[in-house]
Amino acid sequence: PFYLITKADTVKDFAIGAVCTHLGCVVPWNKAVNKYCCPCHGSQYDENGTVVRGPAPLPLSLAHVATTDGKMLLSPWPETDFRTGLKPWWS
């Protein structure tokens, strides 16, 4: 599962994976602290899915988002991870 990131009247061109990179729990968005917070072991991720508190070892995965004929389409993200500058661990 992935989260679509919205800003005002638009959707960003990437989606954030909803699975914690520590042990695979679903990571909900916590609006009160503006972070994805894992309920299992306390890992936290910023709005782009970058780890800000462990024990998670890696950022959340990414997917491309495009709109075609009014439908949101997600596709794999094989390019360099813009958050780390490294090859994506999930591809």
mmCIF file with all atom_site columns, C-alpha atoms in Angstrom:
data_model
loop_
_atom_site.group_PDB
_atom_site.id
_atom_site.type_symbol
_atom_site.label_atom_id
_atom_site.label_alt_id
_atom_site.label_comp_id
_atom_site.label_asym_id
_atom_site.label_entity_id
_atom_site.label_seq_id
_atom_site.pdbx_PDB_ins_code
_atom_site.Cartn_x
_atom_site.Cartn_y
_atom_site.Cartn_z
_atom_site.occupancy
_atom_site.B_iso_or_equiv
_atom_site.pdbx_formal_charge
_atom_site.auth_seq_id
_atom_site.auth_comp_id
_atom_site.auth_asym_id
_atom_site.auth_atom_id
_atom_site.pdbx_PDB_model_num
ATOM 1  C CA . PRO A 1 1  ? 0.000  0.000  0.000   1.00 0.00 ? 1  PRO A CA 1
ATOM 2  C CA . PHE A 1 2  ? 1.035  3.593  -0.685  1.00 0.00 ? 2  PHE A CA 1
ATOM 3  C CA . TYR A 1 3  ? 0.038  7.046  0.541   1.00 0.00 ? 3  TYR A CA 1
ATOM 4  C CA . LEU A 1 4  ? -0.745 9.775  -1.985  1.00 0.00 ? 4  LEU A CA 1
ATOM 5  C CA . ILE A 1 5  ? 0.716  13.090 -0.838  1.00 0.00 ? 5  ILE A CA 1
ATOM 6  C CA . THR A 1 6  ? -1.626 16.043 -1.332  1.00 0.00 ? 6  THR A CA 1
ATOM 7  C CA . LYS A 1 7  ? -0.947 19.762 -1.227  1.00 0.00 ? 7  LYS A CA 1
ATOM 8  C CA . ALA A 1 8  ? -3.894 22.166 -1.515  1.00 0.00 ? 8  ALA A CA 1
ATOM 9  C CA . ASP A 1 9  ? -5.515 21.176 -4.842  1.00 0.00 ? 9  ASP A CA 1
ATOM 10 C CA . THR A 1 10 ? -2.725 18.962 -6.175  1.00 0.00 ? 10 THR A CA 1
ATOM 11 C CA . VAL A 1 11 ? -1.145 15.559 -5.620  1.00 0.00 ? 11 VAL A CA 1
ATOM 12 C CA . LYS A 1 12 ? 2.646  15.209 -5.564  1.00 0.00 ? 12 LYS A CA 1
ATOM 13 C CA . ASP A 1 13 ? 4.233  13.170 -8.345  1.00 0.00 ? 13 ASP A CA 1
ATOM 14 C CA . PHE A 1 14 ? 5.356  10.494 -5.886  1.00 0.00 ? 14 PHE A CA 1
ATOM 15 C CA . ALA A 1 15 ? 3.668  8.260  -3.338  1.00 0.00 ? 15 ALA A CA 1
ATOM 16 C CA . ILE A 1 16 ? 5.097  6.992  -0.039  1.00 0.00 ? 16 ILE A CA 1
ATOM 17 C CA . GLY A 1 17 ? 5.090  3.295  0.859   1.00 0.00 ? 17 GLY A CA 1
ATOM 18 C CA . ALA A 1 18 ? 3.017  2.552  3.965   1.00 0.00 ? 18 ALA A CA 1
ATOM 19 C CA . VAL A 1 19 ? 5.177  -0.318 5.274   1.00 0.00 ? 19 VAL A CA 1
ATOM 20 C CA . CYS A 1 20 ? 7.828  0.276  7.945   1.00 0.00 ? 20 CYS A CA 1
ATOM 21 C CA . THR A 1 21 ? 11.330 -0.785 6.918   1.00 0.00 ? 21 THR A CA 1
ATOM 22 C CA . HIS A 1 22 ? 12.025 -2.214 10.378  1.00 0.00 ? 22 HIS A CA 1
ATOM 23 C CA . LEU A 1 23 ? 9.616  -5.162 10.667  1.00 0.00 ? 23 LEU A CA 1
ATOM 24 C CA . GLY A 1 24 ? 6.903  -4.471 8.091   1.00 0.00 ? 24 GLY A CA 1
ATOM 25 C CA . CYS A 1 25 ? 4.154  -2.846 10.165  1.00 0.00 ? 25 CYS A CA 1
ATOM 26 C CA . VAL A 1 26 ? 1.790  -0.386 8.457   1.00 0.00 ? 26 VAL A CA 1
ATOM 27 C CA . VAL A 1 27 ? 2.924  3.149  9.270   1.00 0.00 ? 27 VAL A CA 1
ATOM 28 C CA . PRO A 1 28 ? 0.037  5.633  9.642   1.00 0.00 ? 28 PRO A CA 1
ATOM 29 C CA . TRP A 1 29 ? 0.396  9.397  9.189   1.00 0.00 ? 29 TRP A CA 1
ATOM 30 C CA . ASN A 1 30 ? 0.165  11.219 12.524  1.00 0.00 ? 30 ASN A CA 1
ATOM 31 C CA . LYS A 1 31 ? -1.146 14.701 11.723  1.00 0.00 ? 31 LYS A CA 1
ATOM 32 C CA . ALA A 1 32 ? -0.507 15.956 15.284  1.00 0.00 ? 32 ALA A CA 1
ATOM 33 C CA . VAL A 1 33 ? 3.274  15.538 14.848  1.00 0.00 ? 33 VAL A CA 1
ATOM 34 C CA . ASN A 1 34 ? 3.436  15.691 11.011  1.00 0.00 ? 34 ASN A CA 1
ATOM 35 C CA . LYS A 1 35 ? 5.171  12.312 10.733  1.00 0.00 ? 35 LYS A CA 1
ATOM 36 C CA . TYR A 1 36 ? 4.528  8.721  9.774   1.00 0.00 ? 36 TYR A CA 1
ATOM 37 C CA . CYS A 1 37 ? 4.769  6.899  13.112  1.00 0.00 ? 37 CYS A CA 1
ATOM 38 C CA . CYS A 1 38 ? 5.138  3.130  13.386  1.00 0.00 ? 38 CYS A CA 1
ATOM 39 C CA . PRO A 1 39 ? 2.907  1.746  16.145  1.00 0.00 ? 39 PRO A CA 1
ATOM 40 C CA . CYS A 1 40 ? 5.053  -1.395 16.537  1.00 0.00 ? 40 CYS A CA 1
ATOM 41 C CA . HIS A 1 41 ? 8.492  -0.156 17.588  1.00 0.00 ? 41 HIS A CA 1
ATOM 42 C CA . GLY A 1 42 ? 8.341  3.643  17.366  1.00 0.00 ? 42 GLY A CA 1
ATOM 43 C CA . SER A 1 43 ? 10.112 4.378  14.082  1.00 0.00 ? 43 SER A CA 1
ATOM 44 C CA . GLN A 1 44 ? 9.240  7.782  12.662  1.00 0.00 ? 44 GLN A CA 1
ATOM 45 C CA . TYR A 1 45 ? 9.473  9.176  9.142   1.00 0.00 ? 45 TYR A CA 1
ATOM 46 C CA . ASP A 1 46 ? 9.109  12.740 7.850   1.00 0.00 ? 46 ASP A CA 1
ATOM 47 C CA . GLU A 1 47 ? 6.592  13.832 5.192   1.00 0.00 ? 47 GLU A CA 1
ATOM 48 C CA . ASN A 1 48 ? 8.842  12.423 2.428   1.00 0.00 ? 48 ASN A CA 1
ATOM 49 C CA . GLY A 1 49 ? 9.341  9.067  4.146   1.00 0.00 ? 49 GLY A CA 1
ATOM 50 C CA . THR A 1 50 ? 12.884 9.712  5.429   1.00 0.00 ? 50 THR A CA 1
ATOM 51 C CA . VAL A 1 51 ? 13.731 8.096  8.775   1.00 0.00 ? 51 VAL A CA 1
ATOM 52 C CA . VAL A 1 52 ? 13.880 10.665 11.579  1.00 0.00 ? 52 VAL A CA 1
ATOM 53 C CA . ARG A 1 53 ? 13.837 8.124  14.432  1.00 0.00 ? 53 ARG A CA 1
ATOM 54 C CA . GLY A 1 54 ? 14.770 4.434  14.416  1.00 0.00 ? 54 GLY A CA 1
ATOM 55 C CA . PRO A 1 55 ? 14.927 1.545  14.700  1.00 0.00 ? 55 PRO A CA 1
ATOM 56 C CA . ALA A 1 56 ? 13.920 1.607  11.002  1.00 0.00 ? 56 ALA A CA 1
ATOM 57 C CA . PRO A 1 57 ? 17.105 1.308  8.919   1.00 0.00 ? 57 PRO A CA 1
ATOM 58 C CA . LEU A 1 58 ? 15.811 2.687  5.596   1.00 0.00 ? 58 LEU A CA 1
ATOM 59 C CA . PRO A 1 59 ? 13.397 5.299  4.226   1.00 0.00 ? 59 PRO A CA 1
ATOM 60 C CA . LEU A 1 60 ? 9.907  4.302  3.119   1.00 0.00 ? 60 LEU A CA 1
ATOM 61 C CA . SER A 1 61 ? 9.628  3.152  -0.490  1.00 0.00 ? 61 SER A CA 1
ATOM 62 C CA . LEU A 1 62 ? 8.516  5.418  -3.325  1.00 0.00 ? 62 LEU A CA 1
ATOM 63 C CA . ALA A 1 63 ? 6.273  5.072  -6.373  1.00 0.00 ? 63 ALA A CA 1
ATOM 64 C CA . HIS A 1 64 ? 5.605  7.445  -9.258  1.00 0.00 ? 64 HIS A CA 1
ATOM 65 C CA . VAL A 1 65 ? 2.148  9.023  -9.435  1.00 0.00 ? 65 VAL A CA 1
ATOM 66 C CA . ALA A 1 66 ? 0.522  10.161 -12.684 1.00 0.00 ? 66 ALA A CA 1
ATOM 67 C CA . THR A 1 67 ? -2.986 11.227 -13.605 1.00 0.00 ? 67 THR A CA 1
ATOM 68 C CA . THR A 1 68 ? -4.485 9.796  -16.787 1.00 0.00 ? 68 THR A CA 1
ATOM 69 C CA . ASP A 1 69 ? -8.108 10.359 -17.797 1.00 0.00 ? 69 ASP A CA 1
ATOM 70 C CA . GLY A 1 70 ? -8.895 11.526 -14.263 1.00 0.00 ? 70 GLY A CA 1
ATOM 71 C CA . LYS A 1 71 ? -7.417 8.391  -12.661 1.00 0.00 ? 71 LYS A CA 1
ATOM 72 C CA . MET A 1 72 ? -4.406 8.191  -10.363 1.00 0.00 ? 72 MET A CA 1
ATOM 73 C CA . LEU A 1 73 ? -1.837 5.675  -11.587 1.00 0.00 ? 73 LEU A CA 1
ATOM 74 C CA . LEU A 1 74 ? 1.088  4.412  -9.523  1.00 0.00 ? 74 LEU A CA 1
ATOM 75 C CA . SER A 1 75 ? 4.160  2.892  -11.146 1.00 0.00 ? 75 SER A CA 1
ATOM 76 C CA . PRO A 1 76 ? 7.511  1.586  -9.877  1.00 0.00 ? 76 PRO A CA 1
ATOM 77 C CA . TRP A 1 77 ? 10.294 3.999  -8.876  1.00 0.00 ? 77 TRP A CA 1
ATOM 78 C CA . PRO A 1 78 ? 13.552 2.491  -10.221 1.00 0.00 ? 78 PRO A CA 1
ATOM 79 C CA . GLU A 1 79 ? 15.482 5.779  -10.374 1.00 0.00 ? 79 GLU A CA 1
ATOM 80 C CA . THR A 1 80 ? 17.811 7.175  -7.723  1.00 0.00 ? 80 THR A CA 1
ATOM 81 C CA . ASP A 1 81 ? 16.061 7.941  -4.436  1.00 0.00 ? 81 ASP A CA 1
ATOM 82 C CA . PHE A 1 82 ? 15.939 11.766 -4.336  1.00 0.00 ? 82 PHE A CA 1
ATOM 83 C CA . ARG A 1 83 ? 16.069 11.669 -0.511  1.00 0.00 ? 83 ARG A CA 1
ATOM 84 C CA . THR A 1 84 ? 19.294 9.684  -0.216  1.00 0.00 ? 84 THR A CA 1
ATOM 85 C CA . GLY A 1 85 ? 20.991 9.979  -3.603  1.00 0.00 ? 85 GLY A CA 1
ATOM 86 C CA . LEU A 1 86 ? 21.269 6.186  -3.646  1.00 0.00 ? 86 LEU A CA 1
ATOM 87 C CA . LYS A 1 87 ? 19.779 3.382  -5.726  1.00 0.00 ? 87 LYS A CA 1
ATOM 88 C CA . PRO A 1 88 ? 16.360 2.455  -4.286  1.00 0.00 ? 88 PRO A CA 1
ATOM 89 C CA . TRP A 1 89 ? 16.485 -0.479 -1.882  1.00 0.00 ? 89 TRP A CA 1
ATOM 90 C CA . TRP A 1 90 ? 12.988 -1.633 -2.957  1.00 0.00 ? 90 TRP A CA 1
ATOM 91 C CA . SER A 1 91 ? 13.714 -2.173 -6.658  1.00 0.00 ? 91 SER A CA 1
#
